[in-house]
């Protein structure tokens, strides 16, 4: 019985490793945005606890990918892992540096849902910044009302 349990555990470990390798290959595929979106979606749906390598790849995708859909998919996956060490901090700091309006709105919604009080000053800045698109300003203002 112990032998069978060990074999099942080893099979599960191999399956997790294979899923991780597939996910990383998808996230790092610079030829296909759809593959990168799929990689972030796999992370969101299939991975219970992300290791540092997966989290780092998702952070890089959220902050640096050229494709908005990839960035939003990575953000959604990171939202799932928000209780893991360092992820919340990265999400907060990303709000200051994001310049893609759709990603800004998704990030504001996530951080407000998380009831993250430390973003109040940043939301105030965004909601009064003349360079910011009206839809983003509105989302920031609505966020202020919800968490203040």
C-alpha positions as a printed Julia matrix, in Angstrom:
148×3 Matrix{Float64}:
   0.0    0.0     0.0
   2.84   2.4     0.88
   4.55   1.58   -2.43
   1.37   2.47   -4.36
   1.02   5.77   -2.49
   4.64   6.64   -3.26
   4.1    5.85   -6.95
   0.96   8.01   -7.06
   2.78  10.84   -5.3
   5.67  10.62   -7.77
   3.23  10.62  -10.72
   1.52  13.72   -9.33
   4.89  15.43   -8.81
   5.84  14.71  -12.44
   2.49  16.02  -13.66
   2.93  19.27  -11.69
   6.44  19.69  -13.11
   5.19  19.07  -16.66
   2.4   21.63  -16.18
   4.91  24.16  -14.88
   7.26  23.58  -17.83
   4.38  23.98  -20.28
   3.19  27.14  -18.53
   6.66  28.7   -18.55
   7.14  27.87  -22.24
   3.82  29.53  -23.03
   4.59  32.65  -20.97
   8.0   33.0   -22.6
   6.76  32.47  -26.19
   7.63  35.81  -27.8
   6.21  34.75  -31.17
   2.62  34.33  -30.02
   0.61  36.6   -27.75
  -2.19  34.02  -27.7
   0.23  31.44  -26.27
   1.29  33.92  -23.57
  -2.37  34.61  -22.72
  -2.95  30.86  -22.56
   0.05  30.49  -20.24
  -1.33  33.09  -17.84
  -4.75  31.42  -18.04
  -3.23  28.04  -17.21
  -1.52  29.66  -14.21
  -4.87  31.07  -13.09
  -6.88  27.88  -13.55
  -4.45  25.04  -12.9
  -1.85  26.25  -10.4
  -2.83  26.28   -6.72
   0.38  27.79   -5.34
   2.84  29.45   -7.69
   6.56  29.2    -7.06
   8.9   32.17   -7.49
   9.66  31.29  -11.12
   5.98  31.37  -12.11
   5.29  34.52  -10.09
   8.31  36.27  -11.64
   7.2   35.31  -15.16
   3.68  36.61  -14.46
   5.05  39.87  -13.02
   7.25  40.35  -16.07
   4.29  39.67  -18.36
   2.05  42.08  -16.44
   4.6   44.89  -16.47
   6.45  44.44  -19.75
   4.47  42.48  -22.33
   3.6   44.44  -25.48
   0.13  42.89  -25.65
  -2.61  44.29  -23.39
  -4.48  40.98  -23.26
  -1.36  39.19  -22.01
  -0.82  41.87  -19.37
  -4.41  41.58  -18.12
  -4.3   37.77  -18.08
  -1.06  37.89  -16.08
  -2.62  40.4   -13.68
  -5.63  38.13  -13.16
  -3.34  35.19  -12.42
  -1.31  37.29   -9.98
  -4.56  38.3    -8.3
  -5.16  34.65   -7.51
  -1.74  34.48   -5.82
  -2.09  37.8    -3.98
  -1.64  36.19   -0.56
   1.73  34.75   -1.48
   4.77  36.67   -0.2
   5.68  39.67   -2.32
   2.79  39.5    -4.8
   0.68  42.15   -3.06
   3.66  44.52   -2.95
   4.33  44.03   -6.66
   0.68  44.73   -7.51
   0.76  47.95   -5.45
   4.0   49.18   -7.01
   2.77  48.3   -10.49
  -0.11  50.75  -10.08
   2.43  53.6   -10.0
   4.15  52.51  -13.21
   1.36  51.15  -15.42
   0.54  53.27  -18.45
  -1.86  50.95  -20.29
  -5.37  52.22  -19.42
  -7.01  48.77  -19.53
  -4.35  47.33  -17.24
  -4.63  50.35  -14.93
  -8.4   49.84  -14.62
  -8.03  46.08  -13.98
  -5.3   46.74  -11.41
  -7.35  49.4    -9.61
 -10.33  47.03   -9.47
  -8.2   44.21   -8.07
  -6.51  46.37   -5.42
  -9.84  47.89   -4.38
 -11.33  44.38   -4.15
  -8.35  43.51   -1.91
  -9.24  46.58    0.2
  -5.65  47.79   -0.12
  -5.54  51.02    1.91
  -1.99  51.9     0.89
  -3.12  52.88   -2.63
  -5.34  55.77   -1.51
  -2.71  58.43   -2.31
  -2.01  56.87   -5.7
  -5.74  56.74   -6.5
  -6.02  60.42   -5.57
  -3.08  61.24   -7.85
  -4.56  59.25  -10.74
  -8.02  60.75  -10.33
  -6.66  64.31  -10.6
  -3.89  63.75  -13.19
  -4.56  65.67  -16.41
  -2.57  63.11  -18.41
  -4.78  60.2   -17.3
  -7.69  59.06  -19.47
 -11.15  59.87  -18.07
 -12.15  56.19  -17.74
  -9.08  55.5   -15.59
  -9.69  58.64  -13.53
 -13.3   57.55  -12.96
 -12.18  54.09  -11.86
  -9.64  55.6    -9.47
 -12.27  57.93   -8.02
 -14.78  55.08   -7.63
 -12.05  53.06   -5.94
 -11.41  55.88   -3.5
 -15.07  55.95   -2.56
 -15.06  52.18   -1.95
 -11.94  51.92    0.23
 -11.88  55.28    2.02
